[in-house]
Coordinates of C-alpha atoms in Angstrom, one line a residue:
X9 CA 71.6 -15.4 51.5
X10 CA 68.8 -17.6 50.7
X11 CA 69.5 -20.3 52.9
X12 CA 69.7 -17.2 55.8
X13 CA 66.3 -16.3 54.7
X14 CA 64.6 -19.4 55.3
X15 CA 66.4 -20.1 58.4
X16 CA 65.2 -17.1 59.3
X17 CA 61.5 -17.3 58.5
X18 CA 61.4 -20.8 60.0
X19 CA 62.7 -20.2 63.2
X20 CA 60.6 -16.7 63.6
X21 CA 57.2 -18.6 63.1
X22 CA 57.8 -21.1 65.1
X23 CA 58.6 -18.2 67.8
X24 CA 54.7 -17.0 67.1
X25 CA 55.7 -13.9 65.3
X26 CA 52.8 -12.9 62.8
X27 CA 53.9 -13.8 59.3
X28 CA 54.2 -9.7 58.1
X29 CA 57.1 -9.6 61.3
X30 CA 58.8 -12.8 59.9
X31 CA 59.0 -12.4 56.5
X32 CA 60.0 -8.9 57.0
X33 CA 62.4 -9.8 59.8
X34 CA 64.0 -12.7 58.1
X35 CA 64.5 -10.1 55.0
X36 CA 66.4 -7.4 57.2
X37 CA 68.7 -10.8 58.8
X38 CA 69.4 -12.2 55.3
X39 CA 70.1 -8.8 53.9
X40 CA 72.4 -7.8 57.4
X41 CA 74.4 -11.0 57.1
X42 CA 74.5 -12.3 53.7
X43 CA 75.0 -9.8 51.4
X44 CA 76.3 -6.2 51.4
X45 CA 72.9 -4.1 50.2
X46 CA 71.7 -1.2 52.6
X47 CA 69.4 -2.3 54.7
X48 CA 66.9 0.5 53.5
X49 CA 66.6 -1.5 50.3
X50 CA 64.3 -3.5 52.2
X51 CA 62.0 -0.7 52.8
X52 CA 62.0 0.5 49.1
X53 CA 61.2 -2.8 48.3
X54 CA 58.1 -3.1 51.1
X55 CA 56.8 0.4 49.4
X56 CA 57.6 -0.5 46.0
X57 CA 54.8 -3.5 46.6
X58 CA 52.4 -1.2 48.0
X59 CA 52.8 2.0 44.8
X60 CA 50.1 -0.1 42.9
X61 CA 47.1 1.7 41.7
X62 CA 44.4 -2.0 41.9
X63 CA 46.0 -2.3 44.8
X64 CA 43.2 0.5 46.0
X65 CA 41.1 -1.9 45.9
X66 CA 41.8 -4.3 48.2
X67 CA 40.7 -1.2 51.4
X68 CA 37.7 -0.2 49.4
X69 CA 36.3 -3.8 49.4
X70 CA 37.1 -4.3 52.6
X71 CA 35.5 -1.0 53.9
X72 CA 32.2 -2.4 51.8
X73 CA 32.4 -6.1 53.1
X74 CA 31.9 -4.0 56.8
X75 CA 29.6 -1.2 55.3
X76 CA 27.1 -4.5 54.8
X77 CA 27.7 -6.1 57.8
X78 CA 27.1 -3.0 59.8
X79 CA 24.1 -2.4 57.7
X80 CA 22.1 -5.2 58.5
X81 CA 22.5 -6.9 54.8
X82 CA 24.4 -9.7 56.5
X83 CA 21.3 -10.7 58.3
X84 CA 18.8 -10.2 55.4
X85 CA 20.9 -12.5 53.3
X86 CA 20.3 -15.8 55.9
X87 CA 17.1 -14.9 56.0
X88 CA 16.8 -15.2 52.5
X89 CA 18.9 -18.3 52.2
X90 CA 17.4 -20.0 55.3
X91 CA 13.4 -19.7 53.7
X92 CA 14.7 -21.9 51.0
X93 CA 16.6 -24.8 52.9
X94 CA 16.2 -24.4 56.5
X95 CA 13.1 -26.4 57.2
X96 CA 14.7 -29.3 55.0
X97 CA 17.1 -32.2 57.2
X98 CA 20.3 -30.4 57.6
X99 CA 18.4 -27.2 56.1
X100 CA 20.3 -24.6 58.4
X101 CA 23.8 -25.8 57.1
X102 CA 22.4 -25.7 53.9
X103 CA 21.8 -22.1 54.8
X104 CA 25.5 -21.6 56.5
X105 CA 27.1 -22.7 52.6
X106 CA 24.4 -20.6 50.5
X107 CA 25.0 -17.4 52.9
X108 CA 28.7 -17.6 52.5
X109 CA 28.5 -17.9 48.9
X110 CA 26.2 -14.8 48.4
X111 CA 28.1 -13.5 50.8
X112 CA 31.5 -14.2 49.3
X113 CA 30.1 -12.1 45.9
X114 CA 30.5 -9.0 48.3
X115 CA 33.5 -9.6 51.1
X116 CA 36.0 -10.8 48.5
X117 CA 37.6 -12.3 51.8
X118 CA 37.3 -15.6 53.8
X119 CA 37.9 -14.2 56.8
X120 CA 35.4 -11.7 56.7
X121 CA 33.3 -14.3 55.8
X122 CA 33.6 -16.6 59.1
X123 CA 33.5 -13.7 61.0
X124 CA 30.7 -12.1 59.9
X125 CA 27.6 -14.0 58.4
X126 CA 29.5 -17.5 59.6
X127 CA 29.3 -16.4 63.1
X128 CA 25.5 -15.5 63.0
X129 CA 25.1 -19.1 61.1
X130 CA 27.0 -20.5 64.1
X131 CA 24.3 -19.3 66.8
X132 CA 21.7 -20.6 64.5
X133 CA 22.8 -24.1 63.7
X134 CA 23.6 -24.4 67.6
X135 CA 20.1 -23.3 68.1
X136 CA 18.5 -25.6 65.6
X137 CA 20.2 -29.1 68.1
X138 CA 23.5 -28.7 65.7
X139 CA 26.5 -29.6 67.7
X140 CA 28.5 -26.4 67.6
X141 CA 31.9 -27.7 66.5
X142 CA 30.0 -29.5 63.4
X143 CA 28.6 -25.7 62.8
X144 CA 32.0 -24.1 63.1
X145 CA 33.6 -26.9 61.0
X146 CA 31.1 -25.9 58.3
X147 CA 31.3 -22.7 58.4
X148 CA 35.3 -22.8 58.5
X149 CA 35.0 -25.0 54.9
X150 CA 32.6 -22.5 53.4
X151 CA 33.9 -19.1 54.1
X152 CA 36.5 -20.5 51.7
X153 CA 34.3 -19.8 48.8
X154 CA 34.8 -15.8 49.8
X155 CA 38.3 -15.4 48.0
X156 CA 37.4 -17.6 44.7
X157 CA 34.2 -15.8 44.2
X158 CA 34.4 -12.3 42.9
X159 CA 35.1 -9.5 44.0
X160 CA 38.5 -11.4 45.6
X161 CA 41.2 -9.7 47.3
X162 CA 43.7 -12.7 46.5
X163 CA 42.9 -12.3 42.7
X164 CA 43.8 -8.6 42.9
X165 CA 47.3 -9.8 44.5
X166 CA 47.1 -12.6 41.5
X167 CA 47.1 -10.1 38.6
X168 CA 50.0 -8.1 39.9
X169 CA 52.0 -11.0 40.0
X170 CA 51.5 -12.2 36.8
X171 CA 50.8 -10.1 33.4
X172 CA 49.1 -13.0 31.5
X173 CA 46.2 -12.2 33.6
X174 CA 44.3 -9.1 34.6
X175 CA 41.7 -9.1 37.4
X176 CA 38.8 -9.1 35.0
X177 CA 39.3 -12.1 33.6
X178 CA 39.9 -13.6 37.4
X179 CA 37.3 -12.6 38.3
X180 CA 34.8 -14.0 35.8
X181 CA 37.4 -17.4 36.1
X182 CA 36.4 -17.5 39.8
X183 CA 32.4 -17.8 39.8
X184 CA 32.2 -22.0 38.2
X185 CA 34.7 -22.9 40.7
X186 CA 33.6 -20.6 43.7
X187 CA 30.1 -22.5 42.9
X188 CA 31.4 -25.6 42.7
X189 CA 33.0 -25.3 45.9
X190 CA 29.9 -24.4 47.4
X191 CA 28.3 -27.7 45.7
X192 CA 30.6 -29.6 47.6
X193 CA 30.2 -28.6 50.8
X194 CA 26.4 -28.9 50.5
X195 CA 26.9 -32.5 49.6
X196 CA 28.9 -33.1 52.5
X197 CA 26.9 -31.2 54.7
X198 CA 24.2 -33.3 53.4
X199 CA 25.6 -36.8 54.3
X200 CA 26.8 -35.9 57.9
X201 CA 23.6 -34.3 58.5
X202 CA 21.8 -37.6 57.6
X203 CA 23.7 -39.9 59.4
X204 CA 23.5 -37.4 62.5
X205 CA 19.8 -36.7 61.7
X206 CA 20.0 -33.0 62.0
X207 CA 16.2 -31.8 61.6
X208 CA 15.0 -28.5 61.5
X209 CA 11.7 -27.7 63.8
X210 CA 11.1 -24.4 61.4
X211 CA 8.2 -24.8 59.3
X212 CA 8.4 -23.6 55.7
X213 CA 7.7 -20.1 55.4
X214 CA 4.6 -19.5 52.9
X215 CA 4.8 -17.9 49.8
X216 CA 4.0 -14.2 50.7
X217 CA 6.5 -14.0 53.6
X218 CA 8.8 -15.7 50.9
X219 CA 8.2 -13.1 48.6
X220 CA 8.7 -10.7 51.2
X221 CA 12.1 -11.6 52.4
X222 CA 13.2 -11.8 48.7
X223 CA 12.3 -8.6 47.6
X224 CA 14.2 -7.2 50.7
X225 CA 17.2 -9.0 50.3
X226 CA 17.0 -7.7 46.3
X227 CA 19.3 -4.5 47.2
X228 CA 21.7 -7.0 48.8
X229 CA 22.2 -9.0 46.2
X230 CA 22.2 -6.3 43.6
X231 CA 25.8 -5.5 45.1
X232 CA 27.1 -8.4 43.0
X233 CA 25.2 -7.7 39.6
X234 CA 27.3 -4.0 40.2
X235 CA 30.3 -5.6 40.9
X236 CA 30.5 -8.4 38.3
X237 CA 28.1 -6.4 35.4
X238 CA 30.1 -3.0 35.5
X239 CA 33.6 -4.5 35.2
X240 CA 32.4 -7.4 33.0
X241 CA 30.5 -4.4 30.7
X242 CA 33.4 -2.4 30.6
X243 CA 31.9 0.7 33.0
X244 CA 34.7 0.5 35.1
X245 CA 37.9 -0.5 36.4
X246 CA 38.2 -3.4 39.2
X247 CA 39.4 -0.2 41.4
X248 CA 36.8 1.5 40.6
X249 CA 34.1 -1.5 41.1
X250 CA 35.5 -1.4 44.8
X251 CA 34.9 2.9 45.1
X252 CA 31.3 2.0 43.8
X253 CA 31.0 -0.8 46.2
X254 CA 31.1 1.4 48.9
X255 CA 28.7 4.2 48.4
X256 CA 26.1 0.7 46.9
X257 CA 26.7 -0.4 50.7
X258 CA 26.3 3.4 52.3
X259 CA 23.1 4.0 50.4
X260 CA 21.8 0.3 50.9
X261 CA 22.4 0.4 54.9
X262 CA 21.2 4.3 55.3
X263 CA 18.4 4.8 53.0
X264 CA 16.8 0.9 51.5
X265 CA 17.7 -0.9 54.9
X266 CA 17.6 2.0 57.6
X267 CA 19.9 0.1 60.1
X268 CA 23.0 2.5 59.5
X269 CA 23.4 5.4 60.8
X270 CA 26.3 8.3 60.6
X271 CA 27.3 7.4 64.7
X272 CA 28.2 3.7 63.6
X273 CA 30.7 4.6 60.5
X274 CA 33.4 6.0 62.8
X275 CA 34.0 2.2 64.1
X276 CA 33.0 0.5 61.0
X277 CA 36.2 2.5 59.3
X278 CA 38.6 1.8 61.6
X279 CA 37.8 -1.8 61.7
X280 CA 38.1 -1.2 58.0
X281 CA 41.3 0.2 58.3
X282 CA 43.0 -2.2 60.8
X283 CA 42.4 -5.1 58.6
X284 CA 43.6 -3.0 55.6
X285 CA 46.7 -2.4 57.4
X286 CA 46.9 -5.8 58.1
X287 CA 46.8 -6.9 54.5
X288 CA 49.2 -4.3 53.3
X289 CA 51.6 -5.6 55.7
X290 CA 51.7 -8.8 54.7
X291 CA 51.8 -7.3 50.6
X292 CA 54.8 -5.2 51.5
X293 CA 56.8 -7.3 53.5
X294 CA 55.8 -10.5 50.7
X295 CA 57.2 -8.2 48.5
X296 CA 60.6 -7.8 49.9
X297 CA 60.7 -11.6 50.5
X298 CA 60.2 -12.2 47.0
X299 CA 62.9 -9.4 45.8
X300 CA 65.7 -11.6 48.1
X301 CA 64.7 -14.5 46.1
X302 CA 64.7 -12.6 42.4
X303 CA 67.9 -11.1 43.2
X304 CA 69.5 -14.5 44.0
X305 CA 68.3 -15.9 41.0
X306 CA 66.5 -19.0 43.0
X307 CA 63.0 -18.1 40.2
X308 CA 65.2 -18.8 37.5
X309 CA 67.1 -21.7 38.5
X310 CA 64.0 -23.1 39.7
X311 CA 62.5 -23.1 36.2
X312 CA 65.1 -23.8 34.2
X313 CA 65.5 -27.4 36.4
X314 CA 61.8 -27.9 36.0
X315 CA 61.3 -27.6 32.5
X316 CA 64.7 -29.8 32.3
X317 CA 62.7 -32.3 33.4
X318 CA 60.0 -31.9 30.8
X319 CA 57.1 -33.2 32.9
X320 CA 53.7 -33.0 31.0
X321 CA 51.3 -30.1 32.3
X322 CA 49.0 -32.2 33.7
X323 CA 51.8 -33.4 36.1
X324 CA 53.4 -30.2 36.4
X325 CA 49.9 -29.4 38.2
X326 CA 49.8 -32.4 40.1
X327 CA 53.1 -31.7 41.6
X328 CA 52.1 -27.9 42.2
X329 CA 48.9 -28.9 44.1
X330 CA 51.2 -30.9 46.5
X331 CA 53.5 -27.7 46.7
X332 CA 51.0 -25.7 47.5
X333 CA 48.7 -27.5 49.8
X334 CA 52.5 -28.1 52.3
X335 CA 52.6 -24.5 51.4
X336 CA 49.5 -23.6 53.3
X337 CA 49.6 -25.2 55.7
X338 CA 52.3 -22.6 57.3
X339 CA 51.4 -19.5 55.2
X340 CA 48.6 -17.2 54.4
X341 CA 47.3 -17.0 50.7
X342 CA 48.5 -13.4 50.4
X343 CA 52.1 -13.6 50.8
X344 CA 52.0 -17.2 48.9
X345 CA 50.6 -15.6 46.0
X346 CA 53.6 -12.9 46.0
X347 CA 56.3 -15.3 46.7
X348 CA 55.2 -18.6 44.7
X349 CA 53.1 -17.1 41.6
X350 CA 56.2 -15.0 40.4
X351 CA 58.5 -18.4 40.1
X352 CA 55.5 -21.2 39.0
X353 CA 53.5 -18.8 36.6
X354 CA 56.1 -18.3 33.9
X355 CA 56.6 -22.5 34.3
X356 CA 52.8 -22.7 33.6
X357 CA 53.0 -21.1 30.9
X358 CA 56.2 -22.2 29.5
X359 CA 54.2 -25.7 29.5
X360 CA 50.9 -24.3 27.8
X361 CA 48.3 -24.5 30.9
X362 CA 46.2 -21.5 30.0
X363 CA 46.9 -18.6 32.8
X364 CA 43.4 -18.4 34.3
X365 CA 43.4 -22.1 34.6
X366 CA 46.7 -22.0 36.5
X367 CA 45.3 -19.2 38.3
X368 CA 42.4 -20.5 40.1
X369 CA 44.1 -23.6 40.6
X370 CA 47.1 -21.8 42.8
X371 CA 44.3 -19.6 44.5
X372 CA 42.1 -22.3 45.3
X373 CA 44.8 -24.2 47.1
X374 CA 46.5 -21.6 49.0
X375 CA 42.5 -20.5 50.1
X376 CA 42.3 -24.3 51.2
X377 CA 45.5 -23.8 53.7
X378 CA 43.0 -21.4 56.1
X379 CA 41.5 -24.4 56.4
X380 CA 44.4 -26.3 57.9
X381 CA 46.4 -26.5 60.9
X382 CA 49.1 -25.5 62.2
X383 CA 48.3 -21.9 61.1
X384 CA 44.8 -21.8 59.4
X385 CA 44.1 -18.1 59.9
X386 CA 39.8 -19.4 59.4
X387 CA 40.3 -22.2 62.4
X388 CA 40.9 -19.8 64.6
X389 CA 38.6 -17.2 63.6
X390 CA 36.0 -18.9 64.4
X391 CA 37.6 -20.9 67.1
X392 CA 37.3 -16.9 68.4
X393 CA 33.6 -16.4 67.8
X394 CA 32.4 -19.5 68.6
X395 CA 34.4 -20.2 72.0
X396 CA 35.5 -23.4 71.0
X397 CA 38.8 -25.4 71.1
X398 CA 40.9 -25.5 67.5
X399 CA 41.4 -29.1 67.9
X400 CA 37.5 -29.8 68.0
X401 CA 36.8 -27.7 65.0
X402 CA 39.8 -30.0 62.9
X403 CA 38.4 -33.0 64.2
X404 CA 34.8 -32.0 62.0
X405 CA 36.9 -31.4 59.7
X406 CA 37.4 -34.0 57.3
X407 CA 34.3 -34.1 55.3
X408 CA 34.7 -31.0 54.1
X409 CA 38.2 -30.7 53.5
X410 CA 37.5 -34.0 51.5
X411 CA 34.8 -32.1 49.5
X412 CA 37.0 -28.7 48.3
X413 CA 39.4 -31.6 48.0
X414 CA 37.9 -33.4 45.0
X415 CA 36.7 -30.0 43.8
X416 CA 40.3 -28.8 43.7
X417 CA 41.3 -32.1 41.5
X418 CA 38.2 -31.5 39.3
X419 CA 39.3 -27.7 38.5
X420 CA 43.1 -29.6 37.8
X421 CA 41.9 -31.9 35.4
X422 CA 39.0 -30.0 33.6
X423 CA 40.3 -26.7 32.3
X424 CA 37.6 -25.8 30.9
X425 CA 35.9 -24.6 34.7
X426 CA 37.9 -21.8 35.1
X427 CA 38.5 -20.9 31.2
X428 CA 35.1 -20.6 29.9
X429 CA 34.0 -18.0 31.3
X430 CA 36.5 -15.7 30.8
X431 CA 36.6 -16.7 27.1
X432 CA 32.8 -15.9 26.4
X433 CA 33.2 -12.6 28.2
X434 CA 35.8 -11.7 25.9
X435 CA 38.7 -11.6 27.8

């Protein structure tokens, strides 16, 4: 049945379907012709990965993430990142990488990310004599910061895969590497901008309109001291982070910022709840996928011949970054999580790599796979809002991808980045 699967999956993405249709799809075929379950199995098993209380969270974060677009808090944040860099030689992508990482403490999604403050950054690095496939390749390497990050959708997915961890301690496992990230991709932006000589004509702003445009962008950024400080301080749940999140963003756009109204949360909502629908698509039929696979017994027999082998845990990492990197490159970070975490974590820990570790190490590469073709969900996001070609955005590419590259093999070989944290905050 397994083999029927896979055949299945592979010849239904290279068809085009959207990867919710073909894994679900390939798990009615398999089911139909290789074994003798009900077919409705497969839809208990789609609801079954849905009937998940964190998983509220995942809508509620989302429904935020477009609360503060809508609101006009996307716009006050490049303001407020732009007055530090912007005037500076390659000052407005310094901007594009320091927006997405304040950004990324509120979306909890890359996507969002390139679409929303990316594609504003876009129009202003184009402006500023950027070549706008440079800006697009930017912004496409550092909307990748939005899932690793906290809040982050893919860490909610994480935890339910695996009990060693719980979203908390994700979350608080996320911010050293989400930062690091970001350090890269200012470094690289850095080096192409001085070869290229990108200059900014924008003087520095002085210190009163600085001040200014700081103390508005306050509320903004007080979304992520909610976030981070309630759950970390034990006021509530991750769920319930994402509930709060919500009204923070209603009350910030309506009553601090004044730039949303009751006429614009209609469409804001629904946009809210397409991609929700989206998501929980994916979740379900991932879920189903992953239930063909348990049943067959392919987790266990994959472990068992791996620890057979007795590889150290340093390799064992080495060869999962590999996995994972050929992984993305024809599959979303959602259903990877569902379908590889449940087969590599119990490895991991059979090994002794501490769970967060492992953790940020799987997220962090399947994030990377938006990045790359043939089905990097980000290229072609922003191949969308910036009306350009995919193959001129992966040509800018490389810098960048080099960058989260050797930021990826740091958080491999340092532990320590992604356990730290977690271990002063107690979890």
């Amino acid at each position: 049945m397994v083999e029927i699967l896979f055949a299945s999956l592979f010849v239904l993405m290279v068809l085009g379907l959207p990867v919710a249709f073909a894994m679900a799809i390939s798990v009615f075929v398999a089911i139909g012709l290789g074994s003798s379950y009900p077919q409705i199995v497969v839809v208990k098993e789609m609801f079954s990965g849905l009937d998940s209380f964190p998983l509220l969270a995942v809508p509620f974060f989302i429904l935020a993430a477009e609360i503060m677009t809508g609101g006009a808090i996307t716009h006050t944040l490049l303001r407020f990142a732009s007055q530090f860099v912007g005037h500076l030689r390659g000052g407005l992508g310094y901007a594009n990488v320091i927006s997405s990482t304040m950004f990324a403490g509120i979306s909890g999604s890359a996507l969002a990310d390139a679409a929303g403050p990316g594609a504003m950054m876009i129009k202003m690095m184009e402006k500023g004599g950027y070549d706008r496939a440079y800006a697009g390749a930017l912004t496409i390497s550092s909307a990748v910061i939005g899932p690793i990050i906290p809040p982050s959708i893919v860490m909610i997915i994480y935890a339910l895969q695996d009990e060693a961890v719980s979203v908390g301690s994700l979350f608080m496992a996320g911010v050293i590497p989400g930062l690091l990230l970001g350090l890269g991709n200012l470094v690289a932006n850095g080096v192409v901008s001085w070869k290229r000589d990108y200059r900014s004509d924008a003087p520095r702003p002085d210190r009163a309109e600085m001040l200014r445009t700081t103390v508005k962008a306050l509320p903004a950024l007080g979304l992520i001291v909610l976030i981070v400080g309630g759950i970390r301080g034990g006021i509530f749940t991750p769920t319930e982070a994402s509930v709060m999140a919500v009204f923070y963003a209603l009350f910030c756009g309506m009553v601090i910022y004044r730039a949303l109204h009751w006429r614009d949360l209609p469409g804001i909502i629904l946009r809210a709840a397409l991609i929700s629908a989206a998501v929980l698509l994916i979740l379900g039929a991932a879920r189903a996928f992953a239930w063909v696979l348990v049943i067959e017994g392919l987790p266990q027999f994959l472990a068992q011949t791996i620890i057979s082998w007795d590889l150290s845990p340093i390799v064992f990492l080495l060869a999962v970054n590999l996995l994972m990197l050929i992984f993305g490159l024809f599959m979303d970070p959602l259903p990877g999580v569902m379908i590889l975490v449940p087969i590599l974590a119990p490895i991991s820990h059979a090994l002794g790599i501490a769970p967060d570790h492992f953790a940020i190490v799987v997220i962090v590469n399947l994030t990377l796979g938006l990045t790359t073709p043939p089905v990097g969900s980000l290229i072609f996001v922003v191949s969308s809002a910036a009306n350009l070609k995919p193959a001129a955005l992966v040509r800018e590419m490389p810098p960048f991808f080099l960058a989260n590259l050797i930021v990826l093999m740091l958080l491999t070989f340092v532990p320590l980045l992604s356990t730290w944290l977690p271990r002063i905050s107690g979890y």
